[in-house]
Coordinates of N, CA and C in Angstrom, one line a residue:
X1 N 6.1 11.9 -6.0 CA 5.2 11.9 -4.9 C 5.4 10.6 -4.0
X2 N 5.6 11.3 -2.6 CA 5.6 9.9 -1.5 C 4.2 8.4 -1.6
X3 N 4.5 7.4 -2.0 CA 3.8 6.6 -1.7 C 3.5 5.3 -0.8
X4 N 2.5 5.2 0.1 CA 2.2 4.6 1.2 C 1.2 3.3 0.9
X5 N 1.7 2.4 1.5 CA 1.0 1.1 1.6 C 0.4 0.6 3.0
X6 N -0.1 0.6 3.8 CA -0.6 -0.2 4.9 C -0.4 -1.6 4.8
X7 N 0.0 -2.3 5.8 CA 0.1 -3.7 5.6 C 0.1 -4.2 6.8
X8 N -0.5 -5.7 6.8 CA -0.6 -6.3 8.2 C 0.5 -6.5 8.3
X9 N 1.2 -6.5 9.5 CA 2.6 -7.1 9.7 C 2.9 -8.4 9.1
X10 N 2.4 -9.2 9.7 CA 2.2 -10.6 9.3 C 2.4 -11.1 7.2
X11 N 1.5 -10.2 7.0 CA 1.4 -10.1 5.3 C 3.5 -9.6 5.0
X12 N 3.6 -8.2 5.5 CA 4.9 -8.1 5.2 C 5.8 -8.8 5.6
X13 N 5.8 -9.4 6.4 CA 6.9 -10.6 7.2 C 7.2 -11.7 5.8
X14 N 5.8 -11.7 5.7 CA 5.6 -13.2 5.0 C 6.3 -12.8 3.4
X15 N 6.1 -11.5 2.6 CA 6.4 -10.9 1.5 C 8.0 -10.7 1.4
X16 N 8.5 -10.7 2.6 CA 10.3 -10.1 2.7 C 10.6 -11.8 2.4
X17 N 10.2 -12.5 3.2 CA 10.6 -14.1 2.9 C 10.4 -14.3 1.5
X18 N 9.4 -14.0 0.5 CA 8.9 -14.8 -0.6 C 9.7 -13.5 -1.8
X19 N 9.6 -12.6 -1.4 CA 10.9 -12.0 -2.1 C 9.7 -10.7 -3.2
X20 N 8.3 -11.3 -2.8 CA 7.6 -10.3 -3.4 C 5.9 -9.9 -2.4
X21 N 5.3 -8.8 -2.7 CA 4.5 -8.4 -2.1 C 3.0 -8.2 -3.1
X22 N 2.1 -9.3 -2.7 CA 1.0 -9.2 -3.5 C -0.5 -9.4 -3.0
X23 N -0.5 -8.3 -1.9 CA -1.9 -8.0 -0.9 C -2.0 -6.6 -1.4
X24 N -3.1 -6.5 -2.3 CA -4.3 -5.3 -2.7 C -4.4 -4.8 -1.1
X25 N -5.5 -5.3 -0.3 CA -5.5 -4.2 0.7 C -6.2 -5.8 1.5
X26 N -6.6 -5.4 3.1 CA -7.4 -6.5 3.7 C -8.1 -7.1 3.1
X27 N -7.7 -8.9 3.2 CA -8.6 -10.0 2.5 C -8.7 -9.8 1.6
X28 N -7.8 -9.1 0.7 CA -7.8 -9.0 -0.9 C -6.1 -9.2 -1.5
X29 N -6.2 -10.0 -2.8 CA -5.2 -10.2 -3.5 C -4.6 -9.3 -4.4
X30 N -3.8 -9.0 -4.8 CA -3.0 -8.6 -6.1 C -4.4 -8.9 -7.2
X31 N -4.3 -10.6 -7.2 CA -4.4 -11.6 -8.2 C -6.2 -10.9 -8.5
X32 N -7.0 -11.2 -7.4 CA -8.2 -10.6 -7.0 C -8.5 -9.7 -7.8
X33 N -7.8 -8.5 -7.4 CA -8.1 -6.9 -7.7 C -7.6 -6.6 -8.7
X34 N -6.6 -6.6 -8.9 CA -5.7 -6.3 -10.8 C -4.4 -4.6 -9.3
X35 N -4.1 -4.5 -8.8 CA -3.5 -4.0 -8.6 C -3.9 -3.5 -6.9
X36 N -2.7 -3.0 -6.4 CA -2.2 -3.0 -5.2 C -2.6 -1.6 -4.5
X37 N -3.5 -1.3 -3.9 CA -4.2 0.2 -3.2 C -2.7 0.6 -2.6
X38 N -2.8 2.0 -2.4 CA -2.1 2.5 -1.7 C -2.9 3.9 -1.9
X39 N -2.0 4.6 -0.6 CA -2.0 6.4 -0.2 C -1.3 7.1 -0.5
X40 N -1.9 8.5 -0.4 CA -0.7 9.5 -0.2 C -0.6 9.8 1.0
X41 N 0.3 10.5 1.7 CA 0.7 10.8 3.2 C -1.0 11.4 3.9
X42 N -1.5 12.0 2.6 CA -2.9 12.4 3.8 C -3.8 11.7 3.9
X43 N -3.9 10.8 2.9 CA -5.0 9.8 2.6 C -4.5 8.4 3.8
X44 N -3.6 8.4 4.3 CA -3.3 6.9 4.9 C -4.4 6.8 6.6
X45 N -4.4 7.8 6.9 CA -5.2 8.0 7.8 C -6.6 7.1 7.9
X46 N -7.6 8.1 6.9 CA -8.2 7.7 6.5 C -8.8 6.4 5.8
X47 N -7.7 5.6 5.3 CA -7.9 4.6 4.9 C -7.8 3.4 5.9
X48 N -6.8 3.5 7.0 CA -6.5 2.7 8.0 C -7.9 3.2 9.4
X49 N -8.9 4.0 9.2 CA -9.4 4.3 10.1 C -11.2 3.4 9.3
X50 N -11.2 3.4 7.6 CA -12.0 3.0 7.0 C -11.6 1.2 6.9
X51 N -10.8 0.7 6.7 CA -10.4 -0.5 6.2 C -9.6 -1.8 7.7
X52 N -9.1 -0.8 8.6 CA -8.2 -1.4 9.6 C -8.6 -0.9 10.9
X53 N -9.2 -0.1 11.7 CA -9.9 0.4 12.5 C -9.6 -0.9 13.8
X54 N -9.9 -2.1 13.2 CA -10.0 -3.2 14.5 C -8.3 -3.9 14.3
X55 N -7.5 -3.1 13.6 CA -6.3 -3.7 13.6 C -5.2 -3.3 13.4
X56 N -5.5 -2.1 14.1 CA -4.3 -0.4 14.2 C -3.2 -0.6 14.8
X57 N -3.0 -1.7 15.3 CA -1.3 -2.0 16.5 C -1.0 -2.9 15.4
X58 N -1.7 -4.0 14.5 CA -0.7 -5.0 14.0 C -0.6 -4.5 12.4
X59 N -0.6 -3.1 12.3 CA -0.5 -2.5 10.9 C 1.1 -1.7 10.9
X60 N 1.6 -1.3 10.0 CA 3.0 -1.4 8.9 C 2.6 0.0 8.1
X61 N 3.3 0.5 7.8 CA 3.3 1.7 6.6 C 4.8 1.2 5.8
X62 N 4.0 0.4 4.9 CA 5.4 0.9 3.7 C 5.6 2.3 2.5
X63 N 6.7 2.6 2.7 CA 7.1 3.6 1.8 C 7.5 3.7 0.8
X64 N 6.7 3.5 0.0 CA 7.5 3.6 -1.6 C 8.2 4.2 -2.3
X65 N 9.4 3.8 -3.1 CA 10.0 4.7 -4.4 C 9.6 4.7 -5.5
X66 N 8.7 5.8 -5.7 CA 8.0 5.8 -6.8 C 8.6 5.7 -7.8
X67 N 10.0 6.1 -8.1 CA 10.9 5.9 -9.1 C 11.1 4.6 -9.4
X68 N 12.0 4.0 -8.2 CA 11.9 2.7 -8.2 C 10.9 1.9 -9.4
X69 N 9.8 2.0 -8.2 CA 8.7 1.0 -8.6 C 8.3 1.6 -10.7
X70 N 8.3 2.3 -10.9 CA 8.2 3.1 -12.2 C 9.6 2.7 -13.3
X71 N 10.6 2.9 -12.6 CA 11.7 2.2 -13.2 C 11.8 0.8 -13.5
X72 N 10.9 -0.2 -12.9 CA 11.0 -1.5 -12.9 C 9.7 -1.5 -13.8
X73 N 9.6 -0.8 -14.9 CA 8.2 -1.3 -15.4 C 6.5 -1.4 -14.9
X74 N 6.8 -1.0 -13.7 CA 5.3 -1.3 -12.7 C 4.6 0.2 -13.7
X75 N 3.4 -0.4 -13.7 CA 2.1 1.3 -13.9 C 2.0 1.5 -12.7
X76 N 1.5 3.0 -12.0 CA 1.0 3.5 -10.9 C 0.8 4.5 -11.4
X77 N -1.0 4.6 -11.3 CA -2.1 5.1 -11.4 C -2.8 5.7 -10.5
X78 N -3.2 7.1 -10.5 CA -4.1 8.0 -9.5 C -5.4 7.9 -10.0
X79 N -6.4 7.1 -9.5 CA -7.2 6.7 -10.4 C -8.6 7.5 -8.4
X80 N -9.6 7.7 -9.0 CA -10.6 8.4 -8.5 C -11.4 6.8 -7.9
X81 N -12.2 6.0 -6.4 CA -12.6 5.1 -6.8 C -14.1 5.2 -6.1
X82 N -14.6 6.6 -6.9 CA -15.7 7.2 -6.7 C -16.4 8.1 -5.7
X83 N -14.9 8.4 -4.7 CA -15.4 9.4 -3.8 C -14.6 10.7 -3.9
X84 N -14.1 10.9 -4.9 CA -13.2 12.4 -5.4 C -12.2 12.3 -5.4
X85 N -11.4 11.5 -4.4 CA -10.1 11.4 -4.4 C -9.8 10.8 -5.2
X86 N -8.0 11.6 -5.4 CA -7.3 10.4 -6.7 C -6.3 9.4 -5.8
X87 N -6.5 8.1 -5.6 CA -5.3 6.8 -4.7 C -4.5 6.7 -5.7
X88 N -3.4 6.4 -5.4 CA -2.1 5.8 -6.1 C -2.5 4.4 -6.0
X89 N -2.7 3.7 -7.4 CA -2.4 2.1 -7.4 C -1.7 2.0 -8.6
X90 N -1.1 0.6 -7.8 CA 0.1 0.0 -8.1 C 0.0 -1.4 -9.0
X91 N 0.2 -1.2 -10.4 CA -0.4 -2.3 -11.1 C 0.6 -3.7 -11.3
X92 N 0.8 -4.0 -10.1 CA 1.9 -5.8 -10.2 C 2.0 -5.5 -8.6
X93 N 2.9 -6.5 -8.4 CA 3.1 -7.0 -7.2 C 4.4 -5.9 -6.6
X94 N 5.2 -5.9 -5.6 CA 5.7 -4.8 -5.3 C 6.5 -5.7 -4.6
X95 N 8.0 -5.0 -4.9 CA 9.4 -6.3 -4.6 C 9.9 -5.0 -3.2
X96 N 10.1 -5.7 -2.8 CA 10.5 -5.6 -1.0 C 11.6 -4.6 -1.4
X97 N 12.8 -4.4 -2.2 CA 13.9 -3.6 -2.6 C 13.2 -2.2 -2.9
X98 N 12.4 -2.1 -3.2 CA 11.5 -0.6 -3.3 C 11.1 0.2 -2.2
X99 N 10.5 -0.4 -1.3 CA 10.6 -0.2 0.0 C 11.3 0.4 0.5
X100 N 11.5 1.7 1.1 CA 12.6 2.9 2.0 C 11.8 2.4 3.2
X101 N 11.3 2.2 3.6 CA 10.8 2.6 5.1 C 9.8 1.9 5.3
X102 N 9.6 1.0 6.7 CA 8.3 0.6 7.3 C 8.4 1.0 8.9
X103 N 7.2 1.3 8.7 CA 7.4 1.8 10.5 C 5.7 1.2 11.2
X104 N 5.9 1.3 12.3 CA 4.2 1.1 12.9 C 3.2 2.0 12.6
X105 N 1.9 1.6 12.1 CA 1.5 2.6 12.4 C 0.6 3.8 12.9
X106 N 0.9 4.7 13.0 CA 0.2 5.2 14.1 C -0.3 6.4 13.6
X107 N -1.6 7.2 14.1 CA -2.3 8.2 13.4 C -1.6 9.8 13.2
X108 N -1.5 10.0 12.2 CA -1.0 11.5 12.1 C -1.6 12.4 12.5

């Protein structure tokens, strides 16, 4: 299953330099939370319209290999976070090599 991250540009800029990626979601840590939010392709909408709304030009879609990221030991969990839906989260930090694709993003 495709997996999607939103990220402030700025955050991934800074992650490609440091060689890892460890922002949960807006103004929250990895370290913070215990693991990294992400979407599925229908859920990203929604979450950028809920969480980013005032910051929709300086936002990023990363694309995950869920193999990848599974292959390196990471958990990723469909976990429900009490409104029905199941999110994909990502339990460690997420190395820039897993990454297929970042693009702008913009509403589907």
């Amino acid at each position: 299953m495709q997996i999607l991250h939103l990220a402030l540009k700025t955050d991934w800029v800074a992650a490609r330099v440091a060689g890892t990626y460890a922002v949960s979601t807006r103004g929250a840590t990895l370290e913070q939370v215990g693991f990294v939010h992400c979407s599925t392709p229908a859920q990203v909408d929604g979450v950028a319209q809920s969480f980013y709304s005032d910051v929709l030009d300086d936002l990023v879609v990363l694309e995950l290999d869920d193999e990848a990221v599974r292959a390196a030991g990471t958990d990723v969990r469909y976990e429900d976070p009490g409104n029905g839906g199941f999110y994909p989260h990502i339990y460690g930090p997420i190395d820039p090599a897993w990454v297929t694709g970042v693009s702008p993003y913009t509403p589907r």
